[in-house]
PDB file of C-alpha atoms and ligand atoms in Angstrom:
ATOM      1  CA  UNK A1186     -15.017  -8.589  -7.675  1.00 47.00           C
ATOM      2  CA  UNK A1187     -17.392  -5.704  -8.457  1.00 48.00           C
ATOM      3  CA  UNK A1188     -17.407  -2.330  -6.403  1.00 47.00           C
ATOM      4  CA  UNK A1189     -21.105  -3.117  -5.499  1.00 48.00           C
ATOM      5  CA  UNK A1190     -20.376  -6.246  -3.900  1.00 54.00           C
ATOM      6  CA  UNK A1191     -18.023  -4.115  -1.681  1.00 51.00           C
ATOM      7  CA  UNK A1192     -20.486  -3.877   1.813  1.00 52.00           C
ATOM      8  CA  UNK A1193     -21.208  -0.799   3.509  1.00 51.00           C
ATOM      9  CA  UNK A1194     -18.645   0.736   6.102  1.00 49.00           C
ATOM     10  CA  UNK A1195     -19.312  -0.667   9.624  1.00 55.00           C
ATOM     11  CA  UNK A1196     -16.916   1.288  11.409  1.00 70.00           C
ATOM     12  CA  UNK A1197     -15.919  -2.588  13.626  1.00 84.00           C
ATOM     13  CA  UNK A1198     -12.581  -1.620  14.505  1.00 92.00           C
ATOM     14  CA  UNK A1199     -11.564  -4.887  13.728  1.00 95.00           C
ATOM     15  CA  UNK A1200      -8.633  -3.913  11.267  1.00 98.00           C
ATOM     16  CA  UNK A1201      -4.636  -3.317  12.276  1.00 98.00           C
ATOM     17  CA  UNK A1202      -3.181  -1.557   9.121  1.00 98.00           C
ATOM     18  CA  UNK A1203       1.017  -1.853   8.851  1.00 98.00           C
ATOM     19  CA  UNK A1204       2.436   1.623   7.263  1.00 98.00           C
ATOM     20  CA  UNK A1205       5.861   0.300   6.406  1.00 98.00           C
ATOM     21  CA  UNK A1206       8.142   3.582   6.475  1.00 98.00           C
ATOM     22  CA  UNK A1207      11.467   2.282   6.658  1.00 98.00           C
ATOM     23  CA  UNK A1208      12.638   2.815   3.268  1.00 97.00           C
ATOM     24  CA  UNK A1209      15.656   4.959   2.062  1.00 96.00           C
ATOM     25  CA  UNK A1210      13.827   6.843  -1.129  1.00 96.00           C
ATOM     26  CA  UNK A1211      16.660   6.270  -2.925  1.00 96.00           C
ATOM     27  CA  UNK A1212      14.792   6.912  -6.475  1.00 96.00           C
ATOM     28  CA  UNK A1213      13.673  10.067  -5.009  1.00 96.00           C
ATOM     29  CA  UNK A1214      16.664  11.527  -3.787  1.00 94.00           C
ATOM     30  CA  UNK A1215      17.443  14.332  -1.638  1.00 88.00           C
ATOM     31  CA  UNK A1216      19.347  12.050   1.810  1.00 89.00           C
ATOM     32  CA  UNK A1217      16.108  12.018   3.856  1.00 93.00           C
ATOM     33  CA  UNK A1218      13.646   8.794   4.351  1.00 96.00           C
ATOM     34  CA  UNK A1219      11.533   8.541   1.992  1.00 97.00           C
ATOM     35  CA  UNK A1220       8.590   8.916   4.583  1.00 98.00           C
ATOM     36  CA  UNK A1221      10.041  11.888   6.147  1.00 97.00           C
ATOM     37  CA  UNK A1222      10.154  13.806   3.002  1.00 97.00           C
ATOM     38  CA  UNK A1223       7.641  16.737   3.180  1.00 96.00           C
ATOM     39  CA  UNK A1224       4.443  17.365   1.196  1.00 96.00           C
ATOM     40  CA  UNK A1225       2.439  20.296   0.890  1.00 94.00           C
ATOM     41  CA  UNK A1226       4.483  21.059   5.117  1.00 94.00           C
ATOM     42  CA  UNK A1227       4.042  17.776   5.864  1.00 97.00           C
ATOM     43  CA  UNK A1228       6.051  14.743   6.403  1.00 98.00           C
ATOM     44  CA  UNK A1229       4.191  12.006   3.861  1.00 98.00           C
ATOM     45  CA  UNK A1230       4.068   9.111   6.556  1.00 98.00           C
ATOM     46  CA  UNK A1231       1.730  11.924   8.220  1.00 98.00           C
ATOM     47  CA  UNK A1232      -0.350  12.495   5.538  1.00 98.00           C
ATOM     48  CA  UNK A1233      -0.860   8.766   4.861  1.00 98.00           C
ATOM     49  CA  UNK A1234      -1.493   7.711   8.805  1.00 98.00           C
ATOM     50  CA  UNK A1235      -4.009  10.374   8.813  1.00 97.00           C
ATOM     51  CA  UNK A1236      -5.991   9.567   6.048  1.00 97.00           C
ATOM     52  CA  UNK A1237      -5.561   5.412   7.054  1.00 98.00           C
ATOM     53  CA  UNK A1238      -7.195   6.731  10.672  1.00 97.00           C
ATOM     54  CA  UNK A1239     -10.271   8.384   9.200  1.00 97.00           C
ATOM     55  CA  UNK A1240     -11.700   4.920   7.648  1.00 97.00           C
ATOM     56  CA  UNK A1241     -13.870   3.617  10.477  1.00 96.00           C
ATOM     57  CA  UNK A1242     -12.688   0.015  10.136  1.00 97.00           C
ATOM     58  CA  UNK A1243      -9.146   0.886  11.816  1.00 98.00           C
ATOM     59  CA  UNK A1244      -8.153  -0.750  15.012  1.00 98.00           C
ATOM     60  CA  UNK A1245      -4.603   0.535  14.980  1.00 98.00           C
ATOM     61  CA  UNK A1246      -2.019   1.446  12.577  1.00 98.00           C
ATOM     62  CA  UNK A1247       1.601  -0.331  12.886  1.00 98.00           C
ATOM     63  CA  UNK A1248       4.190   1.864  11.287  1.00 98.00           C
ATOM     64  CA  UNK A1249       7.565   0.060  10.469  1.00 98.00           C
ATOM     65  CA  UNK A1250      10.649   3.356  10.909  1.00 98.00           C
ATOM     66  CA  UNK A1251      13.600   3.715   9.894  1.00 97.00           C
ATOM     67  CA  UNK A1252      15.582   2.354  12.740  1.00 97.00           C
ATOM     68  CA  UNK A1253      17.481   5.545  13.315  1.00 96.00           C
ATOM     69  CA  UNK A1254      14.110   7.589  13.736  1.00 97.00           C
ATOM     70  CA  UNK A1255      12.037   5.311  15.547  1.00 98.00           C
ATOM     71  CA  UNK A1256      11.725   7.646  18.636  1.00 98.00           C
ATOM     72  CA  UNK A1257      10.930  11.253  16.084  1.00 97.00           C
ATOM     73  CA  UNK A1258       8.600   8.009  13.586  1.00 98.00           C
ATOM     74  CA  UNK A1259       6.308   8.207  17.390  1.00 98.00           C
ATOM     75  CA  UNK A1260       6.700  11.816  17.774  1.00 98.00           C
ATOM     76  CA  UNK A1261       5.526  12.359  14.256  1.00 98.00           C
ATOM     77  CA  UNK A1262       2.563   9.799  14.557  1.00 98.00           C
ATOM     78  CA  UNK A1263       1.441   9.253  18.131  1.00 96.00           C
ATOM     79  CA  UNK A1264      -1.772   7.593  17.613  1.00 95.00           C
ATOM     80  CA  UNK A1265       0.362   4.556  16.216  1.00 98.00           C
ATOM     81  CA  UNK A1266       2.319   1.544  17.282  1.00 98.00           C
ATOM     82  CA  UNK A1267       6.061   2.161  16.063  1.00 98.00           C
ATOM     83  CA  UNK A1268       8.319  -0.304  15.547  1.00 98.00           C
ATOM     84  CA  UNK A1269      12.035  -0.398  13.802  1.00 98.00           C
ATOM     85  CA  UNK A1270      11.593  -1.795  10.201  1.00 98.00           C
ATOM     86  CA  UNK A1271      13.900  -3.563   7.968  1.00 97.00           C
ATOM     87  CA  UNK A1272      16.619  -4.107   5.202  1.00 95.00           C
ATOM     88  CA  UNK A1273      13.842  -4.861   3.223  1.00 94.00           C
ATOM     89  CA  UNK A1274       9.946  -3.965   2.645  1.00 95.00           C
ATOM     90  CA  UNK A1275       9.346  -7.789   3.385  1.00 95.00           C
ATOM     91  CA  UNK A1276      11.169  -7.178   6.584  1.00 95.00           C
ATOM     92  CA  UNK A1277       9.337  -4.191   7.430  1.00 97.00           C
ATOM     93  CA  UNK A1278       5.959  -5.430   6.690  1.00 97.00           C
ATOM     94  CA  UNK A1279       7.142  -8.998   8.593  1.00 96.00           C
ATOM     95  CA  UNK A1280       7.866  -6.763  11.728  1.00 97.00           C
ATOM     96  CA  UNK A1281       5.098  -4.474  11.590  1.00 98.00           C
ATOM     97  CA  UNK A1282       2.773  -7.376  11.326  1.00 98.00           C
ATOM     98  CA  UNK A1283       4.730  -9.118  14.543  1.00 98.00           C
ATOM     99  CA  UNK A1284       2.675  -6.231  16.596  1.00 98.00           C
ATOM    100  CA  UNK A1285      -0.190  -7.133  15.858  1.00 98.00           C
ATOM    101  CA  UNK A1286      -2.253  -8.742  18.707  1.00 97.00           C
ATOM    102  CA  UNK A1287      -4.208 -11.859  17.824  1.00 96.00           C
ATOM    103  CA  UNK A1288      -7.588 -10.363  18.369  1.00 96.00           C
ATOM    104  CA  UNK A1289      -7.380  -8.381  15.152  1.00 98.00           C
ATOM    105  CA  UNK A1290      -9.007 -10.325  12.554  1.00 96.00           C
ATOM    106  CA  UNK A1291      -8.476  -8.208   9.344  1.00 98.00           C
ATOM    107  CA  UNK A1292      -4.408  -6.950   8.489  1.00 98.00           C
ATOM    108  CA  UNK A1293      -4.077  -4.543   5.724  1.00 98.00           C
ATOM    109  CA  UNK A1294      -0.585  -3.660   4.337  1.00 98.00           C
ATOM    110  CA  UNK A1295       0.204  -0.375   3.016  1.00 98.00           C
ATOM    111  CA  UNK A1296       2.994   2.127   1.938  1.00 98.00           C
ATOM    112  CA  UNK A1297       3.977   5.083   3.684  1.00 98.00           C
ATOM    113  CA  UNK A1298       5.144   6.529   0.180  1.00 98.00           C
ATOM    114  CA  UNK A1299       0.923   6.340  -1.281  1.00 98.00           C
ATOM    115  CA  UNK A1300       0.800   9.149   1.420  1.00 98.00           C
ATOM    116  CA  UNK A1301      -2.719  10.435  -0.116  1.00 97.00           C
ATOM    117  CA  UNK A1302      -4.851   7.302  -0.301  1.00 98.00           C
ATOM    118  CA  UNK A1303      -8.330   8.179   0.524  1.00 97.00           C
ATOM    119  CA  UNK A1304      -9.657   6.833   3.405  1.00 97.00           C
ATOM    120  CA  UNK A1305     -12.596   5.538   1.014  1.00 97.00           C
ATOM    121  CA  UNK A1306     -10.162   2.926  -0.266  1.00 98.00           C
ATOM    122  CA  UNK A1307      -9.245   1.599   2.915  1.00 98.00           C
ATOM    123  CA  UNK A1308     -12.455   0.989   4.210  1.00 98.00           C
ATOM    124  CA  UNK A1309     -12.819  -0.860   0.412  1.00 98.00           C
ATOM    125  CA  UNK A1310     -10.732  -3.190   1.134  1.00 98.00           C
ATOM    126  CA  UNK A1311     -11.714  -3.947   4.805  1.00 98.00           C
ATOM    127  CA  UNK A1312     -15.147  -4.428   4.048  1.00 98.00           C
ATOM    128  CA  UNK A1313     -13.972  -7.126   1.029  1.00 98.00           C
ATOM    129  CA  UNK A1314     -12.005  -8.849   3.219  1.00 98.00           C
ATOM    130  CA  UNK A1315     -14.588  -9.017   6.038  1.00 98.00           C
ATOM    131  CA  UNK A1316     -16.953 -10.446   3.582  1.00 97.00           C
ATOM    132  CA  UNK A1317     -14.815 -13.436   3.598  1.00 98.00           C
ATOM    133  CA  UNK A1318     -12.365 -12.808   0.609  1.00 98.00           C
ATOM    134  CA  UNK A1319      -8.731 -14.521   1.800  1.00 98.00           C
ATOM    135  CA  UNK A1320      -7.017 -11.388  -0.494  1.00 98.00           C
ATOM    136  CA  UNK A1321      -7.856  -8.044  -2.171  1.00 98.00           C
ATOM    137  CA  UNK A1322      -5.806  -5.541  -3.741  1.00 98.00           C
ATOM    138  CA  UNK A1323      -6.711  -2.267  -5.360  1.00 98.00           C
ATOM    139  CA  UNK A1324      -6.309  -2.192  -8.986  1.00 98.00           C
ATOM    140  CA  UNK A1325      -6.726   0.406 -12.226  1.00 98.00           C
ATOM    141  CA  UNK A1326      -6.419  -0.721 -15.674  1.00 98.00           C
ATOM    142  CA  UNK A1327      -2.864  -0.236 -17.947  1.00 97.00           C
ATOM    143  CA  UNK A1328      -3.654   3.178 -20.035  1.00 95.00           C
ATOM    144  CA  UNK A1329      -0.264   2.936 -22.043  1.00 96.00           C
ATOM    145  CA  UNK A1330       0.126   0.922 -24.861  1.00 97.00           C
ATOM    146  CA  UNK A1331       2.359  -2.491 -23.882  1.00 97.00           C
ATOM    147  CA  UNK A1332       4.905  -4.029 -25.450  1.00 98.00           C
ATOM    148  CA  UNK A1333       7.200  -7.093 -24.825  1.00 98.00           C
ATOM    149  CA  UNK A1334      10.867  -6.496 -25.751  1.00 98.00           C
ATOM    150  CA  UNK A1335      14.192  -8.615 -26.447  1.00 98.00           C
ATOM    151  CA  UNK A1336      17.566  -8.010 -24.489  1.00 98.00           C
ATOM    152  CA  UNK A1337      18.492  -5.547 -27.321  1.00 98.00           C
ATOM    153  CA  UNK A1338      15.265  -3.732 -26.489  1.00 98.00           C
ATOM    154  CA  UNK A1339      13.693  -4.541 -30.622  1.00 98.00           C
ATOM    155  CA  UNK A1340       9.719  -5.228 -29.698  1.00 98.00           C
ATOM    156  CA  UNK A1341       8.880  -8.826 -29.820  1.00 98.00           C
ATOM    157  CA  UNK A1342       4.784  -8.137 -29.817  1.00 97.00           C
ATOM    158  CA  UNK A1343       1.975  -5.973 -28.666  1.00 98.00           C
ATOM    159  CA  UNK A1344       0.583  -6.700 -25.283  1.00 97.00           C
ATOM    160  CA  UNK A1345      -3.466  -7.326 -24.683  1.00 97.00           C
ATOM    161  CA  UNK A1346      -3.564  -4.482 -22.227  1.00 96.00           C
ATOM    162  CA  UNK A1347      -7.100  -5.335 -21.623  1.00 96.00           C
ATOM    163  CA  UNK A1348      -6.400  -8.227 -18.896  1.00 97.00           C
ATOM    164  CA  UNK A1349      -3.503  -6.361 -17.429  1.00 98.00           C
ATOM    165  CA  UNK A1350      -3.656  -4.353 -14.288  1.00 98.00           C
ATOM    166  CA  UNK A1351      -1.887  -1.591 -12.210  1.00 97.00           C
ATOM    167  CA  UNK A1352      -2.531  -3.183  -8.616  1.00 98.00           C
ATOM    168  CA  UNK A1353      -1.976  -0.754  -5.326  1.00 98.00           C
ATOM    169  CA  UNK A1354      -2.348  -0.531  -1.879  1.00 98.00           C
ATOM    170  CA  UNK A1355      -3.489  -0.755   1.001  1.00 98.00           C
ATOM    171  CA  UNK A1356      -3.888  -4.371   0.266  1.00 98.00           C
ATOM    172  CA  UNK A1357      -5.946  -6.478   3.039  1.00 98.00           C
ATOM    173  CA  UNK A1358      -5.967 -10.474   4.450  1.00 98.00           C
ATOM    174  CA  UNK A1359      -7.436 -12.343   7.195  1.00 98.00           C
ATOM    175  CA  UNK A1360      -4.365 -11.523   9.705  1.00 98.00           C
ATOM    176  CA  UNK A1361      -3.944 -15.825   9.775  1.00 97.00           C
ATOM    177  CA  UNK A1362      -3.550 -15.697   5.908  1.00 97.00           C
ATOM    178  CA  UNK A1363      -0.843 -12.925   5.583  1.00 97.00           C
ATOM    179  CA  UNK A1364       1.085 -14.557   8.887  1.00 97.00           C
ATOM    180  CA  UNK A1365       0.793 -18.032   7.178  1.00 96.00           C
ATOM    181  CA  UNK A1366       2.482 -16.008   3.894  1.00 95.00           C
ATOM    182  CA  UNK A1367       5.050 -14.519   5.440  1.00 93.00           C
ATOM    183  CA  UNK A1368       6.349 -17.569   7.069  1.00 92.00           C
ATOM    184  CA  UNK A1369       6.731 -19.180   3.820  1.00 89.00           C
ATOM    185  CA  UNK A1370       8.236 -16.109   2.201  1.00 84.00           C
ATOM    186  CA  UNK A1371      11.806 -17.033   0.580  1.00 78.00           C
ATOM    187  CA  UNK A1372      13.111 -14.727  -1.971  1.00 73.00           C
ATOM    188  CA  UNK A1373      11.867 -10.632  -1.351  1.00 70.00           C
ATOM    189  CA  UNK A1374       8.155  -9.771  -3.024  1.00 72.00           C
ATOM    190  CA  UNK A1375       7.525  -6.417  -3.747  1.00 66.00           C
ATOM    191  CA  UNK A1376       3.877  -6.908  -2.969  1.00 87.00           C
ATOM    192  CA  UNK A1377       2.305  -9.213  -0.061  1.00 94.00           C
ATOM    193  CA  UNK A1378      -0.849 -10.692  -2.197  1.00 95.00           C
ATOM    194  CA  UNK A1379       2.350 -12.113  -4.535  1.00 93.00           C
ATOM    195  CA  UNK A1380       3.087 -14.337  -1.479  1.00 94.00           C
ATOM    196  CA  UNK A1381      -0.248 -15.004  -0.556  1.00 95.00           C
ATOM    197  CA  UNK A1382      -1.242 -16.182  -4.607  1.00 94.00           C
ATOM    198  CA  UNK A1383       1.319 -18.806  -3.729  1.00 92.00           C
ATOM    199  CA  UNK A1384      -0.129 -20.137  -0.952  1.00 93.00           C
ATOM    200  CA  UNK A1385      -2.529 -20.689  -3.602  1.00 94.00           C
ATOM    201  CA  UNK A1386      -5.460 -18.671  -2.523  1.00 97.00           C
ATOM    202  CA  UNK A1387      -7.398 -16.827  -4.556  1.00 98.00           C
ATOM    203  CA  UNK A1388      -7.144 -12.700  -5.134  1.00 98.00           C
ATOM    204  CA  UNK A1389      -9.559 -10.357  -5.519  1.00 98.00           C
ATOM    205  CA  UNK A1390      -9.514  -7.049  -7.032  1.00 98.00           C
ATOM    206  CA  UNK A1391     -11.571  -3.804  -5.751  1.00 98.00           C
ATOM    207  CA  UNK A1392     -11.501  -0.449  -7.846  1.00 98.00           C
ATOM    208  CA  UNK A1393      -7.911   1.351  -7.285  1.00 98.00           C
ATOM    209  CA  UNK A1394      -7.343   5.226  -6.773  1.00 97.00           C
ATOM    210  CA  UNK A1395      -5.602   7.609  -8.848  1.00 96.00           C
ATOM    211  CA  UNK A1396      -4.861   9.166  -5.405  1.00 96.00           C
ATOM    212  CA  UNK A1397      -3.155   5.903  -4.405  1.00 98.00           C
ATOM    213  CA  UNK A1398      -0.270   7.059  -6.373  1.00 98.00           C
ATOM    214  CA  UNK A1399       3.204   6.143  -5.423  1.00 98.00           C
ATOM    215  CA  UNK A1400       5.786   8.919  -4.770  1.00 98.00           C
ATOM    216  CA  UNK A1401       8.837   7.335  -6.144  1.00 97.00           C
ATOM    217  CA  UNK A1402      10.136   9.585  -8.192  1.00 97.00           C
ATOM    218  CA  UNK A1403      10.732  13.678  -7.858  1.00 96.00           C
ATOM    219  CA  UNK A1404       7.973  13.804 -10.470  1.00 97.00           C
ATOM    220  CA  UNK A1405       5.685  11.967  -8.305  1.00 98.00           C
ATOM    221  CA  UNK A1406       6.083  14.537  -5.543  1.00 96.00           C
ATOM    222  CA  UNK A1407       5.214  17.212  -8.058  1.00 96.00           C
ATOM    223  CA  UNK A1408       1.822  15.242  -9.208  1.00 97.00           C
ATOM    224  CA  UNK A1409       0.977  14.947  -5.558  1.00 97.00           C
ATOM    225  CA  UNK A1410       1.431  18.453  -4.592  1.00 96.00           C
ATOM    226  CA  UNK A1411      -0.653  19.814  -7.923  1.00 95.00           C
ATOM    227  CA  UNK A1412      -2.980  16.975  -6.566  1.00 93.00           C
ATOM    228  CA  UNK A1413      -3.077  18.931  -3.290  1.00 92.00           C
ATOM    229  CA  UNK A1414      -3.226  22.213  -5.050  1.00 89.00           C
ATOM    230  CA  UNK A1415      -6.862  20.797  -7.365  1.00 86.00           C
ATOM    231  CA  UNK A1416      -8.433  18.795  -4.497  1.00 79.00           C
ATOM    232  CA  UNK A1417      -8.036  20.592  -1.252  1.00 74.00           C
ATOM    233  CA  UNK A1418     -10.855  18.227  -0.116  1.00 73.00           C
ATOM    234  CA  UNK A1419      -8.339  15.078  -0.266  1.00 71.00           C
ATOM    235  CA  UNK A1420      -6.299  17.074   2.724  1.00 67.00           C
TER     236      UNK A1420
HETATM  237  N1  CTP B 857       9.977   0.197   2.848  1.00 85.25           N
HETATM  238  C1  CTP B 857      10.244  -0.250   4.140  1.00 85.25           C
HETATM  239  N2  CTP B 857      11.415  -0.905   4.427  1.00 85.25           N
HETATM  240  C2  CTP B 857      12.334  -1.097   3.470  1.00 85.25           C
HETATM  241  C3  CTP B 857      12.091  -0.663   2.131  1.00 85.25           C
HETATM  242  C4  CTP B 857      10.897  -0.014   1.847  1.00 85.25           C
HETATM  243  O1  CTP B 857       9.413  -0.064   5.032  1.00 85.25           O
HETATM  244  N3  CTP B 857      13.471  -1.691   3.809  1.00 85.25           N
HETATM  245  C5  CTP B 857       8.750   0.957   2.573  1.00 85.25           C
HETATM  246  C6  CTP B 857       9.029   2.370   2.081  1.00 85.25           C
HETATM  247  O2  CTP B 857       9.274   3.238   3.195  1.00 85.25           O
HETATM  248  C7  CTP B 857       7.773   2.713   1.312  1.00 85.25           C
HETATM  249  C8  CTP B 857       7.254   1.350   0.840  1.00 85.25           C
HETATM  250  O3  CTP B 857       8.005   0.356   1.537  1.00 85.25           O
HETATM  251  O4  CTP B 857       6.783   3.340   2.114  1.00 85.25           O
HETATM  252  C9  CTP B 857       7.387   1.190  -0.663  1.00 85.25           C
HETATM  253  O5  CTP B 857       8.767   1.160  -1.032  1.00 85.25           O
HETATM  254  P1  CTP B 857       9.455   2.154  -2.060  1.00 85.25           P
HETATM  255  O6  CTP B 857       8.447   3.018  -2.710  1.00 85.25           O
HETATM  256  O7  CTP B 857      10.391   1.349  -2.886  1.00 85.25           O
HETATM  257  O8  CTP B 857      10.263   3.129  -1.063  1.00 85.25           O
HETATM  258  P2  CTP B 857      11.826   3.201  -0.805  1.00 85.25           P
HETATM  259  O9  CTP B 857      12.379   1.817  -0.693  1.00 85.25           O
HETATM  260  O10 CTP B 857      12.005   4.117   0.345  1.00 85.25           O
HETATM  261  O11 CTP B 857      12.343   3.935  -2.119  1.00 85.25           O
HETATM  262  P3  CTP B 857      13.568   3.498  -3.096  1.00 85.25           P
HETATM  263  O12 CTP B 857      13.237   2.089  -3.545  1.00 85.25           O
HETATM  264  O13 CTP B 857      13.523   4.502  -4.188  1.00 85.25           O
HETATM  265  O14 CTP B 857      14.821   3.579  -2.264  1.00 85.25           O
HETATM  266 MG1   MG B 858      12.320   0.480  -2.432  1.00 85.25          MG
END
């Protein structure tokens, strides 16, 4: 869909987003959770609870801890429901989303680790789903060049990077649609839309973030702290 479809903020309080938090940050190193890694003084499940709060859509925020931290996860965030995640982000997300009381309407799934997404983008995605969309996802386009390779790594071909997309979160589904998703859920999906497409419904794409960035990677956490450093307006 197109950005201008996208309808104004209402500020309905109708939306529950789930933080999932519980992962070890294994690719990033240093013994600490992931979310409890600091950015710019700050623990990044803080930074990316605050920013979810500011969009005028949100209801309540569901943050899946690590099990061990659950009591400092509430100290850290006490505007939010905490509960203990997972052995996987399915799990998390699947536990986070058992919190949610039936009168919210609108669940949007995010990750603790895309600890500077602009409050802009959530409220995106709440209003596309409140227009009646059954699944949207942020996306940006593919800047590198593709390629498909063989098991000895020789390049097959040269990927159409046009059609291909980068897809983020916070992504955002009638709360019926994502609980009908998880339930079928088998294998683990790194993304909840990839369940939801195979329920067969249909999903939509709003205008992604470069501020939606991942921190995976120790390189990641230096990007996001320069980010910091060049937009003290994102803080
Ligand atoms: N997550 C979670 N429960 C898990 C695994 C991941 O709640 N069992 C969360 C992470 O805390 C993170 C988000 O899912 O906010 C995205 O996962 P990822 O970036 O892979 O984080 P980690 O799993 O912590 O990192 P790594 O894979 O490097 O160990
Ligand atoms: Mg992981």
């Amino acid at each position: 869909m197109d950005s201008r479809d996208v309808p104004a903020p209402t500020g309905r309080r109708d939306v529950a987003v789930l933080v999932p938090a519980a992962g070890l940050g294994l690719r990033l190193g240093g013994g600490t959770p992931k979310a409890l890694r600091e950015l710019a003084g700050e623990p990044l499940l803080v930074h990316a609870c605050r920013r979810v709060a500011q969009a005028p859509s949100v209801a309540m925020i569901v943050v899946a801890a690590p099990p061990a931290e659950v009591d400092a996860v509430r100290a850290l965030v006490p505007g939010a429901t905490v509960v203990p995640g997972g052995a996987t982000r399915q799990e998390s997300v699947a536990a986070a989303l058992s919190a949610v009381p039936a009168t919210i309407d609108i669940v949007l799934v995010h990750d603790a680790a895309r600890a500077l997404t602009p409050p802009d983008l959530v409220e995106a995605v709440a209003a596309a789903v409140r227009s009646g969309l059954p699944a949207v996802v942020p996306a940006l386009p593919v800047v590198d060049t593709v390629k498909r390779v063989d098991t000895a790594d020789r390049v097959l071909e040269t990927v159409d990077r046009t059609p291909l997309r980068i897809i983020q979160t916070p992504q955002g589904f009638p709360r019926q649609t994502l609980l009908a998703a998880h339930a079928q859920a088998t294998d683990d999906h790194t993304d909840d839309a990839g369940l939801v497409e195979r329920l067969g419904h249909q999903v939509h794409t709003v205008p992604g973030s470069d501020l939606a960035l991942k921190i995976t990677r120790p390189l990641d956490l230096l990007i996001a702290t320069a980010l910091l450093t060049a937009h003290p307006e994102v803080r």
